[in-house]
Amino acid sequence: MPEVTNVANLNTSNLVGRQSWVLTALSKYTKYLVTVLCFTSKGDGPKSRPVAVQTLEDVPDRIESLTFGNKIDTRLELFWTPPRRPNGVITGYLVKCRELNQSTWLVEIELPPRSINFTLMGLVAHKSYYVDIAAKTRIGVGASYVIVIESGVAPEKPEAPHEVAVNQIEATSVELRVKLDSAQSPVTLVQWIVEGECQDLLSPDQWKQLSVNSSAADSLLTVLTVSGLHPDARYRFRVSAENSAGRGNTSVPTEWIRTDASVPSFPPERLVAHVLNATALSMIWMPLPQLHWNGRGRRYALRYWTCMGSNPDKQTLETDSGESVSIVVGDLEGWTSYCIQVAACNRLGCSEFGQQESARTMESVPSSGPTDVTAETINSTSIQVAWSSVPEIHQNGRILGYRVRYRSTLESSDAVLTVWGKLRTSAVLTDLQKFTWYQITVIAFTRIGDGAASFPVATTQTHEDVSGAPSGVYFPVANESAVRVSWLPPHQRNGIIRGYRIEYRAKKPNSSHPELSTSDESLGRDRNDYAVTGLKANTFYTFAVSASTRRGWGEAAVLDVYTGESRRVPVRPGRPLIGPSQIGDRWLMMTLLLAEVNNHSPIRNFTIQVKANGGQFMTHEELLPLGVNEFNISGLTPGMKYRLRLAASNDVGMSEFSEESDEVQTRFALPDHPPSVPNLAQHSYNSVLVRWEEPNSDVAWNGDKSGYRVWYRQSNAYNEELNPTGGRNFYIDENLYQSVDIMYPTTSTLISGLVPKAVFEVRVALVNNVGHGPMSSPVDIMLKEGVPSVVPEGLTAVAFGSSSIHVTWKSLPETDEEFENCLGYKVFYWAVESNGSTTQVKCVSLSENQVLVNDLRMYTMYAFVVAVFGAGGNGQNSSTPVEARTEDGLPGPPEKLTVTVTSQTSINLTWEQPGEPNGLIEGYELTYFQEKLVDGESKSVRVTLSSEKTSYHARDLMLGANYTFRISAKTRLGLGSEASSSILVGSQIGTPGAPNQLECLESDEEVVVTWNTPNSGSSPITAYILEYRNKDADLDSAEWISVRKDPLDRSSLGSQTTIGSHQLVPGAKYEFRVFAVNSQGISLPSSTTEFIFRETITRPEPVSAPQFYQRWWFLLAVGFAGFVVVVAVVAAFCISGRKRAKIASKEKSWKKRNNGESKPLPPEVDDATGFATIERRHPQLWGNQKYPRATTLPLYTRAPPRPSPGSILYDTDVISQHEDSGNVSDKASQNGDSDCESEGNHLAAFLNQSSKRPQSLCGATAPDAPAYTISLNGGHSVMPKYHTMRPTKLSSFA
C-alpha cells in the first residue's frame, strides 16, 4: 500500500503538550503503520518509530460478479466471485430464492465461506425467480447481489436506454433521468453504469466510468445521481444497463452541460517564504491545479501576522490573477517572525487557508528610541543620563548598546558617549561646559547601525562656577604717566558676569610674579576699559583683569605694559620653519622666528594664514598665545600641499606677514569614509553579486586610490562578540570575516562558493596606499535555493478552437533529484507577429503536464516555451519555441470607416482592413439604404467587393435623403461584424451656403469660371466642386461632369477654376454650377449659368509637352509605314491584273475544251489562307476601267479573316474618363458595323492619324479635325465623329 501523508494542525494552546489527530478515509479491517514527524519552513524532521494499528471489522461489500452454469427448466447453477473488499473475515454466504412478486422464500440457505457456487433445484419452467446472494462476516450480512431470471430462458443483454436527460445540476453532482424501452423487463437489470466525458480534462473522446448504481435497477424510469464531478466544468454523459447476461449498449450522449461553480477545492501547496531584507518577505507557492479552481475570477489570498502575541492583527493581500504565484510583503518590522498562509480564491470565495509557514525578517536598526530619558545635573561639569530600553517590537535586532548624544546651545555638532550592553540604562557625561544648557538624546544600536533617537529631547543646565579670564586684553593708550586697558568678556563665563576687577603694580626686577595691588573692584558688568594715571615713567607694570560671578572672582588675565613713548608696530616675523618630523597626516608643527624683540611693545599674539595646493591664503588662527615658539596647526587634509605665513600683533597694531614657508605635503592617512552601502543580488544558488558606488569626494580617500576591500561572512555562523577597544571600528572583529580586494576603479565583484539557503553579511571599505578605511554598514542577503536545471521536453501545441491552444509536455519524473526543489511549470507565450514584446505566462501545477491557453486572438500564430520554476526562480526554457495558430473565425468590423460627400448625389466611402481579421479576408459586403421609406418601400443596395478594395463610390443617391452604410468583412466562415455610418446626402446643417454670381470667361486655351465665396457654415470651406453639362444634349440623359477627377482635392480651394478647351465642343451650349464643401458636407448648388463655346478658336499645339504622335520620329515612322502600304497596294494591283489576264486565258481555253459552252471555272484557293481568290470590283476604287465580271463564279461560304483590332492600342485612362462622363454615345453599330471591329474602321482610324488632331475609337475625331470619307473593299463609308478620345499607341498595321 502506498504511503499516505496527513498534515495535522498544531494545537498552539498546548505547544509542549500531547498532540492528537484523527486519520480518516481508511480502509476497513486493514493494518496500518503510523509515524509522526515535525516540520518547519526549512524542511521535515526525523520520523517517529512506526506504530502498527488495524481498523475494525465491518460487513462485506457485494460479491464481485454472478454467472450461470447449466440452465434447464427445473434447475439453475450459480457461480460468483467473492467481494473485492471483504472488510473482515468471510464467515459464509447467504443464498435466497423466491418467485417474482411473491414474498415467501423457496430457498434460504447459508453456505460455507469458501463456497463459490450453488445449484437451485425444483424450479418451474418459464417462471421468473428472484435470486439474492450476500456475503457475511462476524459483524453481519453485507450488500446483496440481486437478479431476476426466467427458468429455462437464457438472459439477454439489455438494450441501450433510449432517453437520458439531465435533471438537476450542482457543483459536484448531477441527476440523470434514464428511461428504458417498456418492451424490456427492467427487473432483470443488475446495475446502471454512467460514463462521462469532461471537456476541461483536455482528453476528447475519452469516456470514463463515473458511477455504478444498483439501487435503482428495477423500474422503467430511473433517476441516477452522478457525484464526484469537478465544479465549473463541461460534461456530457451516457448510460448503459447491465443484467446477469452482461452489459448492454450505451445510450446516445447528452448535450454538454456545465456544473455549478464553487469555491476552490483546497489551498495551494508548498508555500515557501524567502527573506528579502529587514522589512520585506517574498512568498512563492505551487500553483493550484486547473480543475480545482472551480470557477472564474481566479486569484490567491495571502494572510500574514506576527507570530508573537495571543491576538495578532492578521493582514491579507491578494494577487491580481491566478497566474501570479508569488508576492512580496513590505513595511514589516525588522528581526520579527511572521506567520504566513495562502488560499485560492474565485468569485464565490476562497478555499481554506493552507499550511502555516513562518519566516523572520533580517536584522535592522531600531525603529524607535529608548523611552523615559532623563537628565540630572551633578555639578558644573557633569550630568547623569538615564533611560529605559527600546520596546521589543521596535528593536529590530539584537541591541548591542546605546549612544548618548549631547550638544550645548553654543555648539553646532553633537558629542557622543557610547555605552555597551543592552542592560546598561544610565551614563554620566563629564568635562562639560559650566553653566551651559545641554540637549540630550539616547540612541540604541544593533549590528546594522544606529536606530532612531529618543523623543522628546532631554534638557538640563550645568551648575554655575567662577568665570574664565577676560579675553582680548590690550593697552590702546600708554604714555609716561598713564595707561588705558581694554578687554572683552571671558570666553568661558561659567555663570552670569556681575562685574570686573582691575589689579596692577610696578614690576620689580628679577621678579616674574609681582604682588598686585587692588585698584578697583566696582567696575560694572558693562565696562570694557579702564584708565590708570599717576604712573612712573619708563616703568614696566603688571595688570590683571578678572570677572566675578555669584561663585566669586574667576581667573585673571595678566599682561605687562611699559610706560613710555617708544612703542611701535612689531617687526615682520621671520620665515616659518617646518621640519620633516613636524609633518603629520592632518597637522603641521610650525617653528616661529622673530627678527627683533621690542620689550617696550610686547607682542600680544600671532595671526597664522594657510594656503592649500596653491590657492589663496586663509586665516587659520588669529590669536596665537604669546611666548609660544612652536605651534601645532590641526584640521588639515591628508596628502594636501600647504604653505604658511604669520604676522605679529601688539598694542599698537599688526606687523607685515612673514615670507611663505616651504611647501610641504601632509602625510597620507587611512580613508575617512566608507563607500556607499553595497547593493547585493543573488547571482546563483551559491554566489552573490556585490555592487557599490565610489564616494562623491576624493578627499575621503586621503591617499592614492588603490581599490576596495569586501568583507563577508555567514551571519548565522557566529555569536556576536563585543569589542569596545577596536578603534573606529570598535565592535568589528575582522578575523570573523573573509575578504577580497578589488582594484580601482572596479565597483563590483562576484562572491562565490557560499552556502545555499544561508544568510550572509557583506561590508565594503576603501583601500589606499596606507591601508583600508572604515567598513560600510553591513548588508545582509539570504540565498535562495538554486533554480531548477532540468529543461522540459516534448513540448507540443495544438489549436483547440478559434481562441484556445492546447499545450502539452513531458512531466518531470518524481524520481528526479531536483523534483523536490520544483514548484511547477511556467508556460510563456506570445503572438509571433509581436516578436515577444507582449509575452504572457500561465502557471501550471507540478502535477500537471498540460494547459489550455484561452482568450487568444483568432487566426493568430503563437509561440510557446515552458520552464520549470522553484523557490529560487525560473529554470531554463525549452530550447525551441513551438508555434501553433488558432483557428479562424468571423472577422471583426472594418476600421476607420469614413463617408465623404463628393456631390449632391454621390458619396465616397473608405475603410481599412479589420484590426481583427480572424482569418483570410475574402472580400467585403457593403449595404446602404435610405433610413426613411420612399413610396412605402425601403430601397437598399448590396455590393460585394473584393478583398483588395478599400473604397467605394456610391452614385445616383437621392438628394436630401439620409443613408446608412454598413460594411462587413468576409472569411471562409462567413460575414463578420459590421461597421456602420450614416450621412445626409447633399446640404445639411453646418454646410456652407451656395456660391453665387457664377461667371464664365473664354480665352484661346481655356475657359475661366469665377464665383463669389459663400458663407462658410460651421467650419471653414475645404474645397469647391465645379460641374458642367452640354445643354444641347437631351437634358434628361445629359450628366453633370466634374471638372476635376478628385473634386475634393484641396488645390480646388479657390473662387475660380479653369476648363481646358479640349473638354468642350465648339459651338455647344453649356451649363455650369458650383458647390462648396466643408467638414460638415456639401452645400446646395449655385444657380446655373449658360455659356456657348466658340467654334473658331485657334488652338496651337502645346510646345511644352507635345504628344508622342507629334514627335518627329513618330511622323517618320508613319510616313515609312504609309510608303510601305502604297507599295503593297501597287503590288496588289499588279498581281490582280495578272490574275485577271490568266483567268481570261483560262476561260478561253475552257470554252474551247467544252466546245464553247459557258461553264463555271473552279475557284482558285489560296494556299496560305484557304479562301478563294475572288477579285471584287468597285466603281470608287477602280473608276471606269472595264474588267470582265466573274459573277458566275462560285464562292465559299466561309468569311475571309478580318484585320486584328489589337494592332492599335488605346490610352485606357482616356477611355475610362470619357466612359464615366457619358460623352461616348454614338456607336459604330448605327452605321451597320460592330463596335470598333470592322476592318474599314481600323484602317480609317489609322489613316486619320495623319491629321493634326488625334483620332478616337470607332472613327471619332476631334472637333477641329478634317472629315474624311474612306471606302474600303466595297464596305460602308466611315464618317468621323466628334469625340475627345484618341489612340495613344500604334503598334503595327498591315
Short mmCIF file of C-alpha atoms in Angstrom, two decimals, residues 206 287 479 1155 1205:
data_model
loop_
_atom_site.label_atom_id
_atom_site.label_comp_id
_atom_site.label_asym_id
_atom_site.label_seq_id
_atom_site.Cartn_x
_atom_site.Cartn_y
_atom_site.Cartn_z
CA GLN A 206 -12.12 9.61 -23.67
CA PRO A 287 0.04 26.69 -8.43
CA ASN A 479 52.41 107.09 27.99
CA ASN A 1155 -16.94 23.22 -127.19
CA PRO A 1205 -8.25 45.15 -83.84
#
